[in-house]
mmCIF file of C-alpha atoms in Angstrom:
data_model
loop_
_atom_site.group_PDB
_atom_site.id
_atom_site.type_symbol
_atom_site.label_atom_id
_atom_site.label_comp_id
_atom_site.label_asym_id
_atom_site.label_seq_id
_atom_site.Cartn_x
_atom_site.Cartn_y
_atom_site.Cartn_z
ATOM 1 C CA ILE A 1 0.020 2.710 17.781
ATOM 2 C CA SER A 2 -1.973 6.173 17.400
ATOM 3 C CA VAL A 3 -5.282 7.158 18.314
ATOM 4 C CA SER A 4 -7.452 9.605 17.485
ATOM 5 C CA ALA A 5 -8.649 12.930 18.751
ATOM 6 C CA ASN A 6 -11.738 11.463 19.985
ATOM 7 C CA GLY A 7 -10.147 7.884 20.989
ATOM 8 C CA TYR A 8 -12.276 5.856 18.654
ATOM 9 C CA TYR A 9 -9.205 4.157 16.901
ATOM 10 C CA SER A 10 -5.680 2.878 17.338
ATOM 11 C CA GLN A 11 -3.609 2.080 14.545
ATOM 12 C CA SER A 12 -0.228 -0.270 13.783
ATOM 13 C CA ILE A 13 1.946 0.491 11.441
ATOM 14 C CA TRP A 14 4.576 -2.047 9.498
ATOM 15 C CA GLU A 15 6.771 -0.526 6.767
ATOM 16 C CA ASP A 16 9.549 -1.994 5.256
ATOM 17 C CA LEU A 17 12.988 -0.538 5.325
ATOM 18 C CA ASP A 18 13.628 0.026 1.616
ATOM 19 C CA CYS A 19 10.127 2.523 1.712
ATOM 20 C CA TYR A 20 8.934 0.474 -1.072
ATOM 21 C CA ASN A 21 5.752 -0.328 0.640
ATOM 22 C CA THR A 22 3.771 1.088 3.837
ATOM 23 C CA TYR A 23 1.156 -1.481 5.229
ATOM 24 C CA TYR A 24 -1.707 -0.564 7.317
ATOM 25 C CA TYR A 25 -3.246 -2.980 9.607
ATOM 26 C CA ASP A 26 -5.964 -1.110 11.713
ATOM 27 C CA PHE A 27 -7.503 -2.958 14.877
ATOM 28 C CA ASN A 28 -10.834 -1.660 17.083
ATOM 29 C CA MET A 29 -10.923 1.359 14.157
ATOM 30 C CA ILE A 30 -14.425 3.002 15.078
ATOM 31 C CA PRO A 31 -14.523 5.437 13.309
ATOM 32 C CA ARG A 32 -11.916 4.632 9.923
ATOM 33 C CA PRO A 33 -9.552 6.866 10.237
ATOM 34 C CA PRO A 34 -9.792 10.078 8.074
ATOM 35 C CA VAL A 35 -6.332 10.302 6.200
ATOM 36 C CA SER A 36 -3.653 7.412 5.152
ATOM 37 C CA CYS A 37 0.171 7.788 4.363
ATOM 38 C CA TYR A 38 1.438 5.943 1.467
ATOM 39 C CA GLY A 39 4.411 6.566 0.530
ATOM 40 C CA GLY A 40 6.175 5.525 -2.754
ATOM 41 C CA ASP A 41 7.674 6.566 -5.904
ATOM 42 C CA TYR A 42 5.118 8.417 -7.849
ATOM 43 C CA ASP A 43 7.213 10.447 -10.181
ATOM 44 C CA GLY A 44 9.655 7.591 -11.331
ATOM 45 C CA ASP A 45 13.288 9.241 -9.656
ATOM 46 C CA GLY A 46 14.134 6.693 -7.537
ATOM 47 C CA THR A 47 13.416 8.901 -4.577
ATOM 48 C CA SER A 48 9.703 7.988 -2.579
ATOM 49 C CA ASP A 49 7.455 10.562 -2.428
ATOM 50 C CA ILE A 50 4.943 11.207 0.475
ATOM 51 C CA GLY A 51 1.073 10.895 -0.247
ATOM 52 C CA ILE A 52 -1.922 10.626 1.253
ATOM 53 C CA PHE A 53 -5.595 8.885 0.352
ATOM 54 C CA ARG A 54 -8.708 10.785 1.976
ATOM 55 C CA HIS A 55 -10.735 7.488 2.669
ATOM 56 C CA LEU A 56 -14.147 9.991 2.435
ATOM 57 C CA THR A 57 -13.244 11.393 -0.385
ATOM 58 C CA GLY A 58 -10.871 9.351 -2.318
ATOM 59 C CA LEU A 59 -8.560 11.999 -2.659
ATOM 60 C CA TRP A 60 -4.903 10.826 -3.365
ATOM 61 C CA ALA A 61 -2.293 14.007 -2.975
ATOM 62 C CA ILE A 62 1.132 13.640 -3.744
ATOM 63 C CA ARG A 63 3.555 16.028 -2.280
ATOM 64 C CA GLY A 64 4.778 18.046 -5.184
ATOM 65 C CA LEU A 65 3.153 16.366 -7.693
ATOM 66 C CA SER A 66 -0.636 15.534 -7.703
ATOM 67 C CA ARG A 67 -3.865 15.818 -6.189
ATOM 68 C CA VAL A 68 -6.218 13.738 -8.025
ATOM 69 C CA TYR A 69 -9.859 11.943 -7.132
ATOM 70 C CA PHE A 70 -9.844 8.230 -7.475
ATOM 71 C CA GLY A 71 -11.614 5.864 -5.317
ATOM 72 C CA ALA A 72 -14.323 6.434 -2.897
ATOM 73 C CA ASP A 73 -15.396 5.766 0.830
ATOM 74 C CA GLY A 74 -14.314 2.221 2.006
ATOM 75 C CA ASP A 75 -11.177 1.718 -0.676
ATOM 76 C CA ILE A 76 -8.462 0.246 0.613
ATOM 77 C CA PRO A 77 -5.146 2.099 -1.473
ATOM 78 C CA VAL A 78 -3.580 -0.802 -2.847
ATOM 79 C CA SER A 79 -0.827 1.540 -4.740
ATOM 80 C CA GLY A 80 2.576 -0.273 -6.157
ATOM 81 C CA ASP A 81 4.570 -0.572 -9.830
ATOM 82 C CA TYR A 82 1.533 -2.193 -11.736
ATOM 83 C CA THR A 83 3.687 -2.036 -15.051
ATOM 84 C CA GLY A 84 7.168 -2.710 -14.244
ATOM 85 C CA ASP A 85 8.053 1.192 -14.968
ATOM 86 C CA ASN A 86 9.856 1.614 -11.502
ATOM 87 C CA THR A 87 7.118 3.852 -10.593
ATOM 88 C CA THR A 88 4.059 3.698 -8.228
ATOM 89 C CA ASP A 89 0.534 3.712 -9.827
ATOM 90 C CA LEU A 90 -2.444 4.712 -7.463
ATOM 91 C CA GLY A 91 -4.782 1.895 -6.841
ATOM 92 C CA ILE A 92 -8.237 0.739 -5.113
ATOM 93 C CA PHE A 93 -9.472 -2.544 -3.424
ATOM 94 C CA ARG A 94 -13.046 -2.058 -2.709
ATOM 95 C CA GLU A 95 -13.628 -4.827 -0.294
ATOM 96 C CA SER A 96 -17.310 -5.311 -0.746
ATOM 97 C CA ILE A 97 -17.332 -6.091 -4.113
ATOM 98 C CA GLY A 98 -13.187 -7.839 -4.560
ATOM 99 C CA LEU A 99 -12.621 -4.723 -7.074
ATOM 100 C CA TRP A 100 -9.112 -4.225 -7.219
ATOM 101 C CA ALA A 101 -8.832 -0.864 -9.806
ATOM 102 C CA ILE A 102 -5.437 0.719 -11.099
ATOM 103 C CA ARG A 103 -5.465 3.926 -12.260
ATOM 104 C CA GLY A 104 -5.436 4.240 -16.096
ATOM 105 C CA ILE A 105 -3.987 1.158 -16.197
ATOM 106 C CA SER A 106 -6.316 -1.888 -15.219
ATOM 107 C CA ARG A 107 -9.915 -2.976 -13.231
ATOM 108 C CA PHE A 108 -9.950 -6.473 -12.131
ATOM 109 C CA TYR A 109 -11.945 -8.692 -9.777
ATOM 110 C CA TYR A 110 -9.935 -10.822 -6.770
ATOM 111 C CA GLY A 111 -11.195 -11.152 -3.524
ATOM 112 C CA SER A 112 -14.459 -10.413 -1.748
ATOM 113 C CA LEU A 113 -15.790 -8.922 1.853
ATOM 114 C CA ASN A 114 -13.734 -9.103 4.498
ATOM 115 C CA ASP A 115 -10.366 -10.237 2.523
ATOM 116 C CA GLN A 116 -6.867 -7.646 3.288
ATOM 117 C CA PRO A 117 -5.584 -7.004 -0.077
ATOM 118 C CA ILE A 118 -1.845 -7.645 0.079
ATOM 119 C CA PRO A 119 -0.471 -6.466 -3.363
ATOM 120 C CA GLY A 120 3.224 -7.712 -3.967
ATOM 121 C CA ASP A 121 5.743 -8.775 -6.278
ATOM 122 C CA TYR A 122 5.343 -12.485 -6.020
ATOM 123 C CA ASP A 123 6.874 -14.056 -8.610
ATOM 124 C CA GLY A 124 9.657 -11.429 -9.014
ATOM 125 C CA ASP A 125 8.758 -10.004 -12.480
ATOM 126 C CA GLY A 126 8.889 -6.540 -11.191
ATOM 127 C CA THR A 127 5.666 -5.581 -11.110
ATOM 128 C CA VAL A 128 3.073 -6.044 -8.396
ATOM 129 C CA ASP A 129 0.313 -8.511 -8.460
ATOM 130 C CA GLY A 130 -3.018 -8.592 -6.547
ATOM 131 C CA GLY A 131 -3.298 -11.136 -3.531
ATOM 132 C CA ILE A 132 -5.601 -11.133 -0.840
ATOM 133 C CA PHE A 133 -5.301 -12.861 2.834
ATOM 134 C CA ARG A 134 -8.553 -14.485 3.810
ATOM 135 C CA GLU A 135 -8.557 -14.693 7.502
ATOM 136 C CA THR A 136 -11.120 -16.795 8.075
ATOM 137 C CA ALA A 137 -9.297 -19.488 5.939
ATOM 138 C CA SER A 138 -6.144 -18.390 6.650
ATOM 139 C CA LEU A 139 -5.415 -18.443 2.390
ATOM 140 C CA TRP A 140 -3.223 -16.388 0.635
ATOM 141 C CA ALA A 141 -4.432 -15.816 -2.789
ATOM 142 C CA ILE A 142 -2.474 -14.124 -5.018
ATOM 143 C CA ARG A 143 -3.951 -13.633 -8.286
ATOM 144 C CA GLY A 144 -2.396 -16.234 -11.040
ATOM 145 C CA ILE A 145 0.331 -16.892 -8.981
ATOM 146 C CA THR A 146 -0.583 -19.567 -5.830
ATOM 147 C CA ARG A 147 -2.622 -20.516 -2.779
ATOM 148 C CA ILE A 148 -1.455 -21.386 0.185
ATOM 149 C CA TRP A 149 -2.733 -21.766 3.810
ATOM 150 C CA LEU A 150 -0.700 -20.158 6.235
ATOM 151 C CA GLY A 151 -1.877 -18.505 9.783
ATOM 152 C CA GLY A 152 -4.684 -17.852 11.732
ATOM 153 C CA MET A 153 -7.121 -15.783 13.061
ATOM 154 C CA GLY A 154 -5.723 -12.732 14.362
ATOM 155 C CA ASP A 155 -2.392 -13.027 12.526
ATOM 156 C CA ILE A 156 -1.702 -9.577 10.627
ATOM 157 C CA PRO A 157 -0.214 -10.706 6.568
ATOM 158 C CA VAL A 158 3.751 -8.789 6.338
ATOM 159 C CA PRO A 159 4.687 -9.890 2.865
ATOM 160 C CA ASP A 160 7.769 -8.435 2.203
ATOM 161 C CA ASP A 161 11.378 -8.884 0.215
ATOM 162 C CA PHE A 162 12.741 -10.319 3.610
ATOM 163 C CA ASN A 163 15.753 -12.409 1.666
ATOM 164 C CA ASN A 164 16.263 -9.883 -1.029
ATOM 165 C CA ASP A 165 15.847 -12.098 -3.977
ATOM 166 C CA ASN A 166 13.112 -9.604 -5.633
ATOM 167 C CA THR A 167 9.974 -11.301 -4.684
ATOM 168 C CA ALA A 168 7.725 -10.429 -1.829
ATOM 169 C CA ASP A 169 7.948 -13.638 0.679
ATOM 170 C CA ILE A 170 4.681 -14.433 2.155
ATOM 171 C CA ALA A 171 4.578 -13.742 6.214
ATOM 172 C CA PHE A 172 2.661 -12.922 8.880
ATOM 173 C CA PHE A 173 2.932 -11.361 11.980
ATOM 174 C CA ARG A 174 1.351 -12.561 15.006
ATOM 175 C CA PRO A 175 0.501 -10.155 18.015
#
């Protein structure tokens, strides 16, 4: 848990052991933290790189590699390997309209207001799939793959490859 200097927010972080994904789950976020850390292999060399996303400006800064503006205030970072080339691609989810934008690769609409993005490789093909968790309906919807109802109000989605089969498993944490 971390608290801002002004004491207005707290944040819980769950990170998988191989540093492939970092999931941020915000509780009582007033205001939203100005920066989110978002690691990944942004240069394809097989090691994780340190990256940040500045919510107010859309700035992505990857240590030692790049600084680029992609996104806007209110966007949620959803970077991952969307092409299967073992390189993390920059991506944002614009909750207000359900837009997924993957820099230089794709844009698609999937989800709506109050949906939580849950990107992951749900079919084991080596590429990240777009997915949402709709807490009010306990709905997990994975684009082009499946829709299931699991969990409830207050549950936090934590998809990851828990059984080492190279496929993201649907799971939640109940605080």
